[in-house]
Amino acid sequence: RKMRVGFFQMEPELLNVEANVEKALKALQRVKTDMIVLPELFNTGYAFKTRKEVEECAEPIPGYTTENLTELARDKDMTIVAGICERRNDALYNSAVYITGKYTGVYRKVHLFLDEKKFFTPGNEFLVFDSIGVMICFDYFFPEAVRTLMLKGAKLIAHPSNLILPYCPDAMVVRSLENRVFSVTCNRIGEERGLTFIGKSQIVDSKGNLLYR
Ligand code: ACM
Protein backbone atom coordinates (compact mmCIF):
# COMPACT_ATOMS: atom_id res chain seq x y z
CA ARG A 1 0.00 0.00 0.00
CA LYS A 2 1.38 3.37 -0.98
CA MET A 3 0.98 6.05 1.60
CA ARG A 4 1.92 9.70 1.91
CA VAL A 5 2.85 10.69 5.46
CA GLY A 6 4.00 13.83 7.21
CA PHE A 7 4.41 15.58 10.51
CA PHE A 8 3.62 19.01 11.91
CA GLN A 9 6.53 20.10 14.11
CA MET A 10 5.04 22.95 16.13
CA GLU A 11 5.50 24.97 19.29
CA PRO A 12 2.50 24.55 21.59
CA GLU A 13 1.62 27.27 24.07
CA LEU A 14 1.68 25.87 27.62
CA LEU A 15 -1.83 25.39 29.12
CA ASN A 16 -3.66 27.01 26.17
CA VAL A 17 -5.68 24.21 24.57
CA GLU A 18 -7.82 26.41 22.33
CA ALA A 19 -4.83 28.26 20.89
CA ASN A 20 -2.97 25.02 20.22
CA VAL A 21 -5.89 23.27 18.54
CA GLU A 22 -6.55 26.35 16.44
CA LYS A 23 -2.89 26.57 15.40
CA ALA A 24 -2.86 22.93 14.29
CA LEU A 25 -6.21 23.12 12.47
CA LYS A 26 -5.12 26.22 10.60
CA ALA A 27 -1.79 24.73 9.50
CA LEU A 28 -3.30 21.39 8.52
CA GLN A 29 -5.89 23.04 6.28
CA ARG A 30 -3.09 23.48 3.75
CA VAL A 31 -1.87 19.88 3.89
CA LYS A 32 -2.70 17.05 1.52
CA THR A 33 -1.52 13.73 2.88
CA ASP A 34 -2.78 10.32 3.99
CA MET A 35 -1.49 10.60 7.54
CA ILE A 36 -0.11 13.45 9.63
CA VAL A 37 1.58 13.12 13.02
CA LEU A 38 1.53 15.89 15.66
CA PRO A 39 3.73 16.16 18.76
CA GLU A 40 3.18 14.63 22.18
CA LEU A 41 0.77 16.78 24.29
CA PHE A 42 0.34 19.09 21.30
CA ASN A 43 -2.83 20.58 22.78
CA THR A 44 -1.46 21.52 26.22
CA GLY A 45 2.32 21.85 26.14
CA TYR A 46 4.55 19.71 28.33
CA ALA A 47 6.17 21.25 31.40
CA PHE A 48 3.35 21.00 33.94
CA LYS A 49 4.22 22.07 37.47
CA THR A 50 1.24 20.76 39.40
CA ARG A 51 -1.43 18.13 39.06
CA LYS A 52 -3.98 20.93 39.12
CA GLU A 53 -2.51 22.40 35.93
CA VAL A 54 -2.88 19.03 34.23
CA GLU A 55 -6.45 18.58 35.50
CA GLU A 56 -7.45 21.99 34.19
CA CYS A 57 -6.50 21.22 30.61
CA ALA A 58 -7.00 17.44 30.41
CA GLU A 59 -10.06 16.34 28.50
CA PRO A 60 -12.14 13.22 27.94
CA ILE A 61 -12.09 11.36 24.62
CA PRO A 62 -14.24 12.25 22.77
CA GLY A 63 -13.83 15.90 23.77
CA TYR A 64 -12.96 19.33 22.42
CA THR A 65 -9.62 18.41 20.83
CA THR A 66 -10.60 15.05 19.34
CA GLU A 67 -13.92 16.38 17.98
CA ASN A 68 -12.07 19.14 16.15
CA LEU A 69 -9.46 16.72 14.81
CA THR A 70 -12.15 14.26 13.73
CA GLU A 71 -13.91 16.93 11.71
CA LEU A 72 -10.65 17.81 9.99
CA ALA A 73 -9.82 14.15 9.35
CA ARG A 74 -13.25 13.72 7.69
CA ASP A 75 -12.99 16.89 5.61
CA LYS A 76 -9.56 15.97 4.30
CA ASP A 77 -9.89 12.17 4.27
CA MET A 78 -6.71 12.01 6.33
CA THR A 79 -5.56 10.09 9.41
CA ILE A 80 -4.28 12.22 12.29
CA VAL A 81 -2.09 10.90 15.12
CA ALA A 82 -1.72 13.42 17.92
CA GLY A 83 -0.54 13.50 21.51
CA ILE A 84 -3.15 14.89 23.89
CA CYS A 85 -3.67 15.25 27.61
CA GLU A 86 -6.49 12.89 28.62
CA ARG A 87 -8.75 12.66 31.65
CA ARG A 88 -10.63 9.40 32.14
CA ASN A 89 -12.65 9.11 35.35
CA ASP A 90 -10.15 10.30 37.98
CA ALA A 91 -7.02 9.33 36.06
CA LEU A 92 -4.84 11.53 33.84
CA TYR A 93 -2.99 10.04 30.86
CA ASN A 94 -0.35 11.21 28.43
CA SER A 95 -2.20 9.79 25.42
CA ALA A 96 -2.02 9.67 21.65
CA VAL A 97 -5.15 9.48 19.52
CA TYR A 98 -5.40 7.76 16.15
CA ILE A 99 -8.16 9.59 14.30
CA THR A 100 -9.51 8.52 10.93
CA GLY A 101 -12.82 10.33 10.83
CA LYS A 102 -14.54 6.95 11.16
CA TYR A 103 -13.16 6.01 14.55
CA THR A 104 -10.73 7.11 17.25
CA GLY A 105 -8.12 4.82 18.78
CA VAL A 106 -6.40 5.77 22.05
CA TYR A 107 -2.91 4.79 23.20
CA ARG A 108 -1.80 5.73 26.73
CA LYS A 109 1.94 6.29 27.18
CA VAL A 110 3.60 3.32 28.87
CA HIS A 111 7.08 4.69 29.64
CA LEU A 112 6.53 7.97 31.47
CA PHE A 113 9.54 10.34 31.60
CA LEU A 114 10.73 12.04 34.82
CA ASP A 115 8.08 14.46 36.22
CA GLU A 116 5.35 12.94 34.06
CA LYS A 117 5.20 10.20 36.71
CA LYS A 118 3.92 12.74 39.24
CA PHE A 119 0.77 13.45 37.24
CA PHE A 120 0.02 10.70 34.77
CA THR A 121 -1.06 7.09 35.14
CA PRO A 122 1.00 4.86 32.82
CA GLY A 123 -0.70 2.88 30.07
CA ASN A 124 -0.18 -0.89 29.94
CA GLU A 125 -0.75 -1.90 26.33
CA PHE A 126 0.79 -1.22 22.90
CA LEU A 127 -1.78 -0.86 20.14
CA VAL A 128 -1.81 -1.11 16.35
CA PHE A 129 -4.52 0.59 14.29
CA ASP A 130 -4.79 -0.27 10.54
CA SER A 131 -1.13 -1.45 10.55
CA ILE A 132 -0.02 1.77 12.25
CA GLY A 133 1.66 1.26 15.62
CA VAL A 134 1.41 4.21 18.00
CA MET A 135 3.91 5.09 20.72
CA ILE A 136 4.90 8.30 22.50
CA CYS A 137 8.31 9.91 22.91
CA PHE A 138 10.36 8.08 25.62
CA ASP A 139 8.88 4.72 24.54
CA TYR A 140 11.62 4.82 21.86
CA PHE A 141 14.26 4.24 24.57
CA PHE A 142 12.98 0.71 25.19
CA PRO A 143 13.47 -1.64 22.19
CA GLU A 144 10.51 -3.75 23.34
CA ALA A 145 8.05 -0.97 22.45
CA VAL A 146 8.62 -0.99 18.69
CA ARG A 147 9.27 -4.74 18.82
CA THR A 148 5.86 -5.32 20.38
CA LEU A 149 4.17 -3.07 17.83
CA MET A 150 5.94 -4.88 14.98
CA LEU A 151 4.93 -8.30 16.34
CA LYS A 152 1.34 -7.03 16.52
CA GLY A 153 1.46 -6.19 12.81
CA ALA A 154 2.70 -2.60 12.61
CA LYS A 155 4.17 -1.59 9.25
CA LEU A 156 4.69 2.00 10.34
CA ILE A 157 5.23 3.63 13.73
CA ALA A 158 3.54 6.98 14.42
CA HIS A 159 5.55 8.60 17.20
CA PRO A 160 4.34 11.88 18.74
CA SER A 161 7.21 13.27 20.85
CA ASN A 162 8.49 16.08 23.06
CA LEU A 163 12.19 15.21 22.90
CA ILE A 164 14.68 16.64 25.35
CA LEU A 165 17.52 14.08 25.35
CA PRO A 166 19.59 13.87 22.13
CA TYR A 167 19.32 10.11 21.45
CA CYS A 168 16.00 9.63 19.74
CA PRO A 169 16.64 10.66 16.12
CA ASP A 170 19.44 8.11 15.70
CA ALA A 171 17.77 5.51 17.94
CA MET A 172 14.65 5.55 15.75
CA VAL A 173 16.75 4.83 12.65
CA VAL A 174 17.90 1.65 14.42
CA ARG A 175 14.39 0.80 15.66
CA SER A 176 13.12 1.02 12.08
CA LEU A 177 16.02 -1.05 10.74
CA GLU A 178 15.91 -3.84 13.32
CA ASN A 179 12.12 -4.18 13.04
CA ARG A 180 11.69 -3.46 9.33
CA VAL A 181 9.12 -0.76 10.00
CA PHE A 182 8.72 2.77 8.75
CA SER A 183 8.59 5.47 11.42
CA VAL A 184 7.41 9.05 11.67
CA THR A 185 8.68 10.88 14.74
CA CYS A 186 7.06 14.26 15.29
CA ASN A 187 8.84 16.34 17.87
CA ARG A 188 8.00 19.84 19.06
CA ILE A 189 10.23 22.90 19.25
CA GLY A 190 10.63 25.76 21.71
CA GLU A 191 11.28 26.07 25.43
CA GLU A 192 9.13 25.70 28.53
CA ARG A 193 10.16 26.42 32.10
CA GLY A 194 13.82 25.64 31.43
CA LEU A 195 13.25 22.61 29.17
CA THR A 196 14.43 22.90 25.57
CA PHE A 197 12.96 20.62 22.91
CA ILE A 198 15.29 19.42 20.16
CA GLY A 199 13.11 19.42 17.03
CA LYS A 200 14.62 17.08 14.41
CA SER A 201 11.35 15.42 13.52
CA GLN A 202 11.97 12.72 10.96
CA ILE A 203 10.71 9.99 8.67
CA VAL A 204 12.61 6.69 8.34
CA ASP A 205 11.91 3.83 5.94
CA SER A 206 11.78 0.12 6.77
CA LYS A 207 15.47 -0.36 5.86
CA GLY A 208 16.68 2.34 8.20
CA ASN A 209 17.11 5.04 5.55
CA LEU A 210 16.49 8.54 6.83
CA LEU A 211 14.02 9.94 4.29
CA TYR A 212 13.62 13.32 5.92
CA ARG A 213 14.77 15.07 9.09
C1 ACM B 1 9.55 12.45 26.73
O1 ACM B 1 9.16 11.30 26.81
N1 ACM B 1 8.69 13.44 26.53
C2 ACM B 1 10.97 12.80 26.82
Tab-separated table of C-alpha atoms and ligand atoms in Angstrom:
chain	number	residue	atom	x	y	z
A	1	ARG	CA	0.000	0.000	0.000
A	2	LYS	CA	1.377	3.374	-0.979
A	3	MET	CA	0.979	6.049	1.605
A	4	ARG	CA	1.917	9.696	1.908
A	5	VAL	CA	2.848	10.686	5.461
A	6	GLY	CA	3.999	13.832	7.205
A	7	PHE	CA	4.409	15.580	10.514
A	8	PHE	CA	3.622	19.010	11.906
A	9	GLN	CA	6.530	20.105	14.112
A	10	MET	CA	5.042	22.953	16.125
A	11	GLU	CA	5.502	24.971	19.292
A	12	PRO	CA	2.496	24.548	21.593
A	13	GLU	CA	1.618	27.270	24.068
A	14	LEU	CA	1.678	25.866	27.622
A	15	LEU	CA	-1.825	25.392	29.122
A	16	ASN	CA	-3.663	27.015	26.171
A	17	VAL	CA	-5.677	24.211	24.566
A	18	GLU	CA	-7.818	26.409	22.335
A	19	ALA	CA	-4.829	28.264	20.890
A	20	ASN	CA	-2.970	25.018	20.216
A	21	VAL	CA	-5.890	23.273	18.545
A	22	GLU	CA	-6.550	26.353	16.435
A	23	LYS	CA	-2.888	26.565	15.404
A	24	ALA	CA	-2.862	22.931	14.290
A	25	LEU	CA	-6.209	23.122	12.474
A	26	LYS	CA	-5.118	26.217	10.598
A	27	ALA	CA	-1.789	24.733	9.502
A	28	LEU	CA	-3.305	21.385	8.517
A	29	GLN	CA	-5.890	23.041	6.277
A	30	ARG	CA	-3.093	23.484	3.748
A	31	VAL	CA	-1.874	19.883	3.891
A	32	LYS	CA	-2.700	17.054	1.516
A	33	THR	CA	-1.515	13.730	2.881
A	34	ASP	CA	-2.783	10.323	3.991
A	35	MET	CA	-1.489	10.602	7.543
A	36	ILE	CA	-0.111	13.445	9.627
A	37	VAL	CA	1.585	13.122	13.023
A	38	LEU	CA	1.526	15.885	15.657
A	39	PRO	CA	3.735	16.162	18.758
A	40	GLU	CA	3.177	14.633	22.180
A	41	LEU	CA	0.774	16.780	24.288
A	42	PHE	CA	0.337	19.086	21.300
A	43	ASN	CA	-2.831	20.578	22.780
A	44	THR	CA	-1.458	21.522	26.224
A	45	GLY	CA	2.316	21.847	26.142
A	46	TYR	CA	4.546	19.709	28.328
A	47	ALA	CA	6.173	21.254	31.403
A	48	PHE	CA	3.345	21.004	33.939
A	49	LYS	CA	4.221	22.068	37.467
A	50	THR	CA	1.243	20.763	39.396
A	51	ARG	CA	-1.425	18.134	39.055
A	52	LYS	CA	-3.984	20.935	39.121
A	53	GLU	CA	-2.510	22.397	35.930
A	54	VAL	CA	-2.881	19.031	34.229
A	55	GLU	CA	-6.450	18.584	35.500
A	56	GLU	CA	-7.449	21.986	34.187
A	57	CYS	CA	-6.499	21.218	30.614
A	58	ALA	CA	-6.999	17.439	30.413
A	59	GLU	CA	-10.064	16.335	28.504
A	60	PRO	CA	-12.141	13.224	27.936
A	61	ILE	CA	-12.088	11.358	24.622
A	62	PRO	CA	-14.242	12.250	22.773
A	63	GLY	CA	-13.833	15.897	23.774
A	64	TYR	CA	-12.959	19.328	22.424
A	65	THR	CA	-9.618	18.408	20.826
A	66	THR	CA	-10.603	15.052	19.342
A	67	GLU	CA	-13.915	16.380	17.984
A	68	ASN	CA	-12.069	19.141	16.146
A	69	LEU	CA	-9.456	16.725	14.814
A	70	THR	CA	-12.147	14.261	13.735
A	71	GLU	CA	-13.913	16.929	11.710
A	72	LEU	CA	-10.651	17.812	9.985
A	73	ALA	CA	-9.821	14.148	9.352
A	74	ARG	CA	-13.248	13.724	7.695
A	75	ASP	CA	-12.986	16.893	5.615
A	76	LYS	CA	-9.565	15.970	4.300
A	77	ASP	CA	-9.888	12.174	4.266
A	78	MET	CA	-6.710	12.007	6.333
A	79	THR	CA	-5.558	10.089	9.406
A	80	ILE	CA	-4.282	12.220	12.292
A	81	VAL	CA	-2.094	10.895	15.117
A	82	ALA	CA	-1.717	13.422	17.922
A	83	GLY	CA	-0.544	13.499	21.508
A	84	ILE	CA	-3.151	14.889	23.895
A	85	CYS	CA	-3.671	15.252	27.611
A	86	GLU	CA	-6.491	12.888	28.619
A	87	ARG	CA	-8.751	12.661	31.649
A	88	ARG	CA	-10.633	9.400	32.139
A	89	ASN	CA	-12.650	9.108	35.347
A	90	ASP	CA	-10.148	10.296	37.980
A	91	ALA	CA	-7.021	9.334	36.064
A	92	LEU	CA	-4.841	11.527	33.838
A	93	TYR	CA	-2.994	10.045	30.861
A	94	ASN	CA	-0.350	11.209	28.432
A	95	SER	CA	-2.204	9.795	25.420
A	96	ALA	CA	-2.024	9.674	21.650
A	97	VAL	CA	-5.153	9.477	19.524
A	98	TYR	CA	-5.397	7.760	16.151
A	99	ILE	CA	-8.158	9.587	14.303
A	100	THR	CA	-9.507	8.516	10.929
A	101	GLY	CA	-12.819	10.333	10.830
A	102	LYS	CA	-14.537	6.946	11.162
A	103	TYR	CA	-13.157	6.010	14.547
A	104	THR	CA	-10.726	7.114	17.248
A	105	GLY	CA	-8.125	4.818	18.782
A	106	VAL	CA	-6.401	5.769	22.052
A	107	TYR	CA	-2.908	4.789	23.196
A	108	ARG	CA	-1.803	5.730	26.730
A	109	LYS	CA	1.941	6.291	27.184
A	110	VAL	CA	3.598	3.317	28.870
A	111	HIS	CA	7.080	4.695	29.641
A	112	LEU	CA	6.531	7.975	31.468
A	113	PHE	CA	9.538	10.343	31.598
A	114	LEU	CA	10.729	12.041	34.820
A	115	ASP	CA	8.078	14.456	36.219
A	116	GLU	CA	5.350	12.936	34.058
A	117	LYS	CA	5.198	10.204	36.713
A	118	LYS	CA	3.920	12.745	39.241
A	119	PHE	CA	0.768	13.452	37.239
A	120	PHE	CA	0.016	10.698	34.772
A	121	THR	CA	-1.061	7.092	35.141
A	122	PRO	CA	1.001	4.858	32.820
A	123	GLY	CA	-0.702	2.883	30.066
A	124	ASN	CA	-0.184	-0.888	29.940
A	125	GLU	CA	-0.755	-1.900	26.327
A	126	PHE	CA	0.788	-1.219	22.904
A	127	LEU	CA	-1.780	-0.862	20.144
A	128	VAL	CA	-1.806	-1.109	16.351
A	129	PHE	CA	-4.518	0.590	14.287
A	130	ASP	CA	-4.790	-0.271	10.544
A	131	SER	CA	-1.132	-1.454	10.547
A	132	ILE	CA	-0.018	1.773	12.250
A	133	GLY	CA	1.663	1.260	15.621
A	134	VAL	CA	1.412	4.205	18.004
A	135	MET	CA	3.906	5.087	20.723
A	136	ILE	CA	4.897	8.297	22.499
A	137	CYS	CA	8.315	9.907	22.911
A	138	PHE	CA	10.360	8.080	25.618
A	139	ASP	CA	8.884	4.720	24.538
A	140	TYR	CA	11.622	4.824	21.861
A	141	PHE	CA	14.257	4.242	24.570
A	142	PHE	CA	12.979	0.710	25.190
A	143	PRO	CA	13.473	-1.638	22.186
A	144	GLU	CA	10.508	-3.746	23.339
A	145	ALA	CA	8.048	-0.972	22.453
A	146	VAL	CA	8.624	-0.987	18.687
A	147	ARG	CA	9.266	-4.740	18.824
A	148	THR	CA	5.865	-5.320	20.385
A	149	LEU	CA	4.171	-3.069	17.832
A	150	MET	CA	5.940	-4.878	14.977
A	151	LEU	CA	4.931	-8.296	16.337
A	152	LYS	CA	1.345	-7.025	16.518
A	153	GLY	CA	1.459	-6.187	12.812
A	154	ALA	CA	2.699	-2.596	12.612
A	155	LYS	CA	4.165	-1.587	9.247
A	156	LEU	CA	4.687	2.004	10.335
A	157	ILE	CA	5.225	3.631	13.733
A	158	ALA	CA	3.542	6.976	14.423
A	159	HIS	CA	5.553	8.601	17.202
A	160	PRO	CA	4.344	11.884	18.743
A	161	SER	CA	7.212	13.274	20.847
A	162	ASN	CA	8.492	16.082	23.061
A	163	LEU	CA	12.187	15.211	22.903
A	164	ILE	CA	14.678	16.640	25.353
A	165	LEU	CA	17.521	14.077	25.347
A	166	PRO	CA	19.595	13.866	22.131
A	167	TYR	CA	19.324	10.109	21.454
A	168	CYS	CA	16.001	9.629	19.742
A	169	PRO	CA	16.639	10.664	16.120
A	170	ASP	CA	19.443	8.107	15.704
A	171	ALA	CA	17.771	5.508	17.936
A	172	MET	CA	14.651	5.547	15.752
A	173	VAL	CA	16.750	4.834	12.651
A	174	VAL	CA	17.897	1.651	14.417
A	175	ARG	CA	14.387	0.798	15.661
A	176	SER	CA	13.125	1.019	12.081
A	177	LEU	CA	16.018	-1.051	10.738
A	178	GLU	CA	15.909	-3.835	13.325
A	179	ASN	CA	12.123	-4.181	13.038
A	180	ARG	CA	11.688	-3.464	9.334
A	181	VAL	CA	9.120	-0.761	9.998
A	182	PHE	CA	8.724	2.771	8.755
A	183	SER	CA	8.594	5.467	11.416
A	184	VAL	CA	7.406	9.051	11.669
A	185	THR	CA	8.682	10.881	14.738
A	186	CYS	CA	7.059	14.263	15.294
A	187	ASN	CA	8.845	16.342	17.871
A	188	ARG	CA	7.998	19.841	19.055
A	189	ILE	CA	10.234	22.901	19.254
A	190	GLY	CA	10.627	25.761	21.708
A	191	GLU	CA	11.283	26.073	25.432
A	192	GLU	CA	9.125	25.697	28.526
A	193	ARG	CA	10.160	26.425	32.102
A	194	GLY	CA	13.821	25.644	31.433
A	195	LEU	CA	13.248	22.608	29.169
A	196	THR	CA	14.425	22.899	25.567
A	197	PHE	CA	12.957	20.617	22.907
A	198	ILE	CA	15.288	19.420	20.162
A	199	GLY	CA	13.110	19.423	17.031
A	200	LYS	CA	14.622	17.079	14.410
A	201	SER	CA	11.352	15.422	13.524
A	202	GLN	CA	11.967	12.718	10.959
A	203	ILE	CA	10.707	9.989	8.672
A	204	VAL	CA	12.611	6.693	8.335
A	205	ASP	CA	11.912	3.832	5.944
A	206	SER	CA	11.780	0.124	6.768
A	207	LYS	CA	15.469	-0.358	5.857
A	208	GLY	CA	16.681	2.336	8.203
A	209	ASN	CA	17.108	5.044	5.551
A	210	LEU	CA	16.487	8.539	6.833
A	211	LEU	CA	14.016	9.938	4.288
A	212	TYR	CA	13.620	13.322	5.917
A	213	ARG	CA	14.773	15.070	9.089
B	1	ACM	C1	9.552	12.455	26.733
B	1	ACM	O1	9.161	11.295	26.811
B	1	ACM	N1	8.689	13.440	26.528
B	1	ACM	C2	10.970	12.798	26.821
